[in-house]
Short mmCIF file of C-alpha atoms and ligand atoms in Angstrom, two decimals:
data_model
loop_
_atom_site.label_atom_id
_atom_site.label_comp_id
_atom_site.label_asym_id
_atom_site.label_seq_id
_atom_site.Cartn_x
_atom_site.Cartn_y
_atom_site.Cartn_z
CA UNK A 1 0.08 0.07 0.05
CA UNK A 2 1.06 3.58 -0.52
CA UNK A 3 0.19 6.03 2.21
CA UNK A 4 -0.03 9.76 1.66
CA UNK A 5 -0.31 11.61 4.72
CA UNK A 6 -1.02 15.47 4.83
CA UNK A 7 1.12 16.17 1.94
CA UNK A 8 1.63 19.78 1.00
CA UNK A 9 3.40 21.67 -1.62
CA UNK A 10 3.37 25.45 -2.32
CA UNK A 11 4.98 27.63 -4.96
CA UNK A 12 5.39 31.10 -3.57
CA UNK A 13 1.94 31.74 -1.92
CA UNK A 14 0.06 29.23 -4.07
CA UNK A 15 -0.61 26.07 -2.23
CA UNK A 16 -0.90 23.55 -5.04
CA UNK A 17 -1.22 20.38 -3.04
CA UNK A 18 -2.92 21.18 0.31
CA UNK A 19 -2.66 18.40 2.89
CA UNK A 20 -3.64 15.54 0.81
CA UNK A 21 -4.24 12.33 2.82
CA UNK A 22 -4.86 9.18 0.55
CA UNK A 23 -4.18 5.48 0.59
CA UNK A 24 -3.41 3.77 -2.69
CA UNK A 25 -3.98 0.05 -2.73
CA UNK A 26 -1.51 -2.57 -3.62
CA UNK A 27 -3.63 -3.70 -6.51
CA UNK A 28 -6.25 -2.37 -8.89
CA UNK A 29 -6.61 0.57 -11.20
CA UNK A 30 -7.01 4.04 -9.58
CA UNK A 31 -7.59 6.93 -11.80
CA UNK A 32 -6.94 10.68 -10.87
CA UNK A 33 -8.73 13.32 -12.74
CA UNK A 34 -9.31 16.98 -12.27
CA UNK A 35 -8.68 20.27 -14.32
CA UNK A 36 -5.49 21.56 -15.42
CA UNK A 37 -3.52 22.96 -12.62
CA UNK A 38 -5.45 20.92 -10.05
CA UNK A 39 -2.23 19.45 -8.54
CA UNK A 40 -2.39 15.90 -10.03
CA UNK A 41 1.18 15.94 -11.45
CA UNK A 42 2.63 17.70 -8.26
CA UNK A 43 1.05 14.99 -6.36
CA UNK A 44 2.38 12.08 -8.18
CA UNK A 45 5.77 13.78 -8.46
CA UNK A 46 5.97 13.80 -4.54
CA UNK A 47 4.74 10.25 -4.17
CA UNK A 48 7.68 9.21 -6.49
CA UNK A 49 10.37 11.48 -4.94
CA UNK A 50 10.75 13.38 -8.04
CA UNK A 51 9.74 16.43 -6.16
CA UNK A 52 10.24 17.25 -2.37
CA UNK A 53 7.29 18.05 -0.45
CA UNK A 54 6.96 20.97 2.09
CA UNK A 55 5.03 18.81 4.55
CA UNK A 56 3.67 15.33 4.87
CA UNK A 57 4.74 11.81 4.78
CA UNK A 58 4.56 9.09 1.82
CA UNK A 59 5.21 5.48 2.53
CA UNK A 60 5.36 2.62 0.10
CA UNK A 61 4.97 -0.85 1.54
CA UNK A 62 5.94 1.01 4.95
CA UNK A 63 9.00 2.53 3.42
CA UNK A 64 9.39 6.21 4.00
CA UNK A 65 10.11 7.38 0.33
CA UNK A 66 12.33 10.26 1.51
CA UNK A 67 14.49 8.03 3.77
CA UNK A 68 14.55 4.59 2.21
CA UNK A 69 17.43 3.71 -0.31
CA UNK A 70 16.45 4.87 -3.75
CA UNK A 71 16.86 1.54 -5.31
CA UNK A 72 14.65 -0.17 -2.79
CA UNK A 73 11.80 2.24 -3.83
CA UNK A 74 12.56 2.04 -7.50
CA UNK A 75 12.12 -1.77 -7.39
CA UNK A 76 8.58 -1.13 -5.82
CA UNK A 77 7.59 1.97 -7.71
CA UNK A 78 7.86 3.41 -11.40
CA UNK A 79 6.47 6.66 -12.80
CA UNK A 80 5.82 7.86 -16.23
CA UNK A 81 6.17 11.60 -15.94
CA UNK A 82 3.80 14.05 -17.89
CA UNK A 83 6.93 15.67 -19.38
CA UNK A 84 9.38 13.19 -20.89
CA UNK A 85 12.32 14.74 -22.53
CA UNK A 86 14.09 12.00 -24.46
CA UNK A 87 16.02 13.55 -27.15
CA UNK A 88 19.04 11.21 -26.51
CA UNK A 89 20.27 9.37 -29.65
CA UNK A 90 19.41 5.90 -28.32
CA UNK A 91 17.01 3.39 -29.78
CA UNK A 92 13.60 2.34 -28.42
CA UNK A 93 15.15 -0.87 -27.12
CA UNK A 94 17.87 0.94 -25.30
CA UNK A 95 15.43 3.36 -23.68
CA UNK A 96 13.26 0.40 -22.60
CA UNK A 97 16.33 -1.25 -21.10
CA UNK A 98 16.87 1.86 -18.97
CA UNK A 99 13.80 0.54 -17.02
CA UNK A 100 15.71 -2.16 -15.78
CA UNK A 101 18.43 -0.20 -14.14
CA UNK A 102 16.98 -0.67 -10.44
CA UNK A 103 17.33 -4.33 -10.97
CA UNK A 104 20.43 -4.84 -13.10
CA UNK A 105 22.43 -1.62 -12.57
CA UNK A 106 23.42 -1.85 -16.24
CA UNK A 107 24.09 -5.50 -16.61
CA UNK A 108 21.07 -7.04 -18.29
CA UNK A 109 20.24 -10.47 -17.04
CA UNK A 110 18.08 -13.04 -18.96
CA UNK A 111 15.19 -11.96 -16.79
CA UNK A 112 15.78 -8.31 -17.70
CA UNK A 113 15.87 -9.30 -21.58
CA UNK A 114 12.60 -11.10 -21.08
CA UNK A 115 11.08 -8.10 -19.37
CA UNK A 116 12.13 -5.68 -22.09
CA UNK A 117 10.90 -8.06 -24.80
CA UNK A 118 7.50 -8.38 -23.14
CA UNK A 119 7.39 -4.50 -22.59
CA UNK A 120 8.18 -3.78 -26.21
CA UNK A 121 5.44 -6.25 -27.34
CA UNK A 122 2.80 -4.86 -24.88
CA UNK A 123 3.40 -1.47 -26.38
CA UNK A 124 3.28 -2.58 -30.01
CA UNK A 125 6.83 -1.46 -30.67
CA UNK A 126 8.30 -4.84 -32.07
CA UNK A 127 8.84 -3.04 -35.43
CA UNK A 128 10.24 0.02 -34.05
CA UNK A 129 12.75 -1.28 -31.47
CA UNK A 130 15.87 -0.41 -33.45
CA UNK A 131 14.70 3.04 -34.50
CA UNK A 132 16.20 6.08 -32.85
CA UNK A 133 13.92 7.81 -30.19
CA UNK A 134 14.22 11.18 -32.08
CA UNK A 135 12.96 9.61 -35.11
CA UNK A 136 9.57 8.66 -33.70
CA UNK A 137 6.23 10.41 -33.79
CA UNK A 138 4.85 11.70 -30.64
CA UNK A 139 2.59 8.86 -29.88
CA UNK A 140 5.39 6.25 -30.79
CA UNK A 141 7.72 8.08 -28.28
CA UNK A 142 4.98 8.00 -25.72
CA UNK A 143 4.57 4.22 -26.13
CA UNK A 144 8.25 3.73 -25.90
CA UNK A 145 8.29 5.73 -22.70
CA UNK A 146 5.45 3.55 -21.26
CA UNK A 147 7.37 0.45 -22.16
CA UNK A 148 10.29 1.67 -20.22
CA UNK A 149 8.22 2.00 -17.11
CA UNK A 150 6.60 -1.32 -17.71
CA UNK A 151 10.04 -3.16 -18.12
CA UNK A 152 10.82 -1.66 -14.61
CA UNK A 153 8.13 -4.35 -13.55
CA UNK A 154 7.14 -2.82 -10.14
CA UNK A 155 4.07 -3.42 -7.99
CA UNK A 156 3.09 0.33 -8.16
CA UNK A 157 3.01 1.96 -11.57
CA UNK A 158 2.21 5.52 -11.65
CA UNK A 159 1.37 6.94 -15.10
CA UNK A 160 0.93 10.75 -15.51
CA UNK A 161 -1.30 10.98 -18.68
CA UNK A 162 -0.19 7.96 -20.43
CA UNK A 163 -2.71 8.43 -23.24
CA UNK A 164 -1.07 11.79 -24.39
CA UNK A 165 -0.60 11.78 -28.12
CA UNK A 166 -1.85 8.19 -28.47
CA UNK A 167 -4.56 7.49 -31.20
CA UNK A 168 -7.79 5.82 -30.24
CA UNK A 169 -6.80 2.16 -30.96
CA UNK A 170 -3.40 2.67 -29.02
CA UNK A 171 -5.10 4.54 -26.10
CA UNK A 172 -7.73 1.72 -25.86
CA UNK A 173 -4.79 -0.94 -25.87
CA UNK A 174 -2.96 0.78 -23.09
CA UNK A 175 -6.08 0.93 -20.94
CA UNK A 176 -6.76 -2.84 -21.64
CA UNK A 177 -3.06 -3.55 -20.77
CA UNK A 178 -3.48 -1.62 -17.54
CA UNK A 179 -6.61 -3.54 -16.70
CA UNK A 180 -4.72 -6.76 -17.32
CA UNK A 181 -1.82 -5.82 -15.34
CA UNK A 182 -3.90 -5.16 -12.38
CA UNK A 183 -6.10 -8.20 -12.94
CA UNK A 184 -3.54 -10.86 -14.14
CA UNK A 185 -0.34 -9.55 -12.27
CA UNK A 186 -1.83 -8.01 -9.28
CA UNK A 187 -0.27 -4.57 -9.88
CA UNK A 188 -1.40 -1.28 -8.48
CA UNK A 189 -1.72 1.12 -11.39
CA UNK A 190 -2.47 4.79 -10.69
CA UNK A 191 -3.04 6.91 -13.69
CA UNK A 192 -3.80 10.58 -14.29
CA UNK A 193 -6.32 10.80 -17.19
CA UNK A 194 -8.13 13.71 -18.89
CA UNK A 195 -10.46 11.36 -20.77
CA UNK A 196 -12.86 10.64 -17.91
CA UNK A 197 -14.72 8.03 -19.96
CA UNK A 198 -11.41 5.89 -19.95
CA UNK A 199 -11.26 6.44 -16.36
CA UNK A 200 -14.91 5.54 -15.81
CA UNK A 201 -14.78 2.29 -17.94
CA UNK A 202 -11.33 0.88 -16.87
CA UNK A 203 -10.85 2.04 -13.11
CA UNK A 204 -11.72 0.45 -9.88
CA UNK A 205 -11.62 3.86 -8.27
CA UNK A 206 -11.58 7.47 -9.30
CA UNK A 207 -9.76 10.09 -7.22
CA UNK A 208 -10.79 13.64 -8.25
CA UNK A 209 -8.72 16.67 -7.32
CA UNK A 210 -9.59 20.45 -7.28
CA UNK A 211 -7.44 23.29 -6.32
CA UNK A 212 -4.87 21.00 -4.62
CA UNK A 213 -7.35 18.83 -2.53
CA UNK A 214 -9.17 15.65 -3.10
CA UNK A 215 -12.83 16.51 -3.74
CA UNK A 216 -14.25 13.17 -4.68
CA UNK A 217 -12.92 9.56 -4.14
CA UNK A 218 -15.03 6.56 -4.90
CA UNK A 219 -15.99 3.91 -7.67
CA UNK A 220 -16.79 5.13 -11.19
CA UNK A 221 -20.42 4.91 -10.26
CA UNK A 222 -19.92 7.36 -7.44
CA UNK A 223 -17.83 9.79 -9.45
CA UNK A 224 -19.47 9.62 -12.75
CA UNK A 225 -22.51 11.70 -11.82
CA UNK A 226 -23.48 15.02 -13.27
CA UNK A 227 -23.34 16.51 -9.81
CA UNK A 228 -19.90 15.16 -8.90
CA UNK A 229 -18.31 16.00 -12.48
CA UNK A 230 -19.90 19.59 -12.58
CA UNK A 231 -18.23 20.14 -9.10
CA UNK A 232 -14.81 18.80 -10.03
CA UNK A 233 -14.52 20.63 -13.32
CA UNK A 234 -16.87 23.71 -12.76
CA UNK A 235 -18.69 22.87 -16.07
CA UNK A 236 -21.81 21.18 -16.94
CA UNK A 237 -21.85 17.50 -17.83
CA UNK A 238 -24.45 15.02 -19.21
CA UNK A 239 -23.98 11.41 -18.00
CA UNK A 240 -25.37 8.46 -19.98
CA UNK A 241 -25.56 4.89 -18.86
CA UNK A 242 -24.36 2.44 -21.72
CA UNK A 243 -24.77 -1.05 -20.64
CA UNK A 244 -22.53 -1.25 -17.33
CA UNK A 245 -20.58 1.78 -18.19
CA UNK A 246 -21.25 5.48 -17.35
CA UNK A 247 -20.23 7.90 -20.10
CA UNK A 248 -19.95 11.63 -19.81
CA UNK A 249 -20.76 13.97 -22.56
CA UNK A 250 -19.36 17.47 -22.40
CA UNK A 251 -19.24 18.78 -25.92
CA UNK A 252 -21.81 21.42 -25.54
N1 LIG B 1 7.61 24.45 -10.89
C1 LIG B 1 6.60 25.23 -10.50
N2 LIG B 1 6.55 26.63 -10.20
C2 LIG B 1 5.54 27.23 -9.87
N3 LIG B 1 4.33 26.77 -10.11
C3 LIG B 1 4.18 25.49 -10.39
C4 LIG B 1 5.30 24.65 -10.71
N4 LIG B 1 4.83 23.55 -11.10
C5 LIG B 1 3.42 23.52 -11.00
N5 LIG B 1 3.03 24.62 -10.59
C6 LIG B 1 1.69 25.08 -10.38
O1 LIG B 1 1.17 24.19 -9.53
C7 LIG B 1 -0.34 24.03 -9.92
C8 LIG B 1 -0.52 22.56 -10.03
O2 LIG B 1 0.33 22.03 -11.16
P1 LIG B 1 0.29 20.48 -11.50
O3 LIG B 1 1.30 20.30 -12.66
O4 LIG B 1 0.37 19.67 -10.52
O5 LIG B 1 -1.24 20.30 -12.10
P2 LIG B 1 -1.87 19.11 -12.97
O6 LIG B 1 -3.06 18.86 -12.12
O7 LIG B 1 -0.99 18.06 -13.14
O8 LIG B 1 -2.37 19.81 -14.20
P3 LIG B 1 -2.42 19.35 -15.75
O9 LIG B 1 -3.73 18.66 -16.13
O10 LIG B 1 -2.19 20.69 -16.69
O11 LIG B 1 -1.18 18.51 -16.08
C9 LIG B 1 -0.62 24.83 -11.18
O12 LIG B 1 -1.23 25.86 -10.86
C10 LIG B 1 0.88 25.09 -11.59
O13 LIG B 1 0.98 26.17 -12.39
MG1 LIG B 2 -0.16 17.31 -14.81
#
């Protein structure tokens, strides 16, 4: 389990994450939604130690993320950051191999190679594995970054807007993969999504942030209501039921 206790971050006078207390389970799919600037990336960056907190405590399986050895945390928790600047002249396969670093420290074992092969296949990168990262389209590069995170093979996988740049088919494939990793491998996947309908259909739980605080936390049925969504985004929504799914419309 990941525990987040009273986590706070300010920039100047603006409190962007305001005393968030949350538990993230050790399996399942949790989506974090909310408007631009709500504090979603700041929260995930602090949980993954990319960013220091002003106050609060985060533990991963009981380990305090600030005090535990970095490698120990990196074997449990991986993150895809919203901004990934990978201009290096390396191939897709080499990038994905970086994901194994916490396990291999640069010396790839047969197990590492198997994890890299699997991550490349999961992300439909077989034909691109020898291409240079800087020769890829935006969506292909995004998939390569996701594959690097998957190759790390951690129990907790944090994905900040993993669907960025992906076409509908690859976005759906990634969400199906996320579901499978939770169901078949028992992983805990935490994703930031702007497409609330993907959040609705594929998540066990949706956490909604607004102005640095968690304003809703529940099942898709709890959060995918016209009232809740209007409150979260400050805009009107219409929610339809399609089979077992709740689908929001917000085009007008
Ligand atoms: N380095 C920084 N310096 C100053 N303000 C920052 C910095 N990083 C983020 N902020 C501010 O903190 C707030 C939260 O930003 P954050 O990136 O967490 O939002 P978000 O919910 O991830 O939004 P988005 O959906 O646009 O990615 C925003 O108002 C942002 O302008
Ligand atoms: Mg963000």
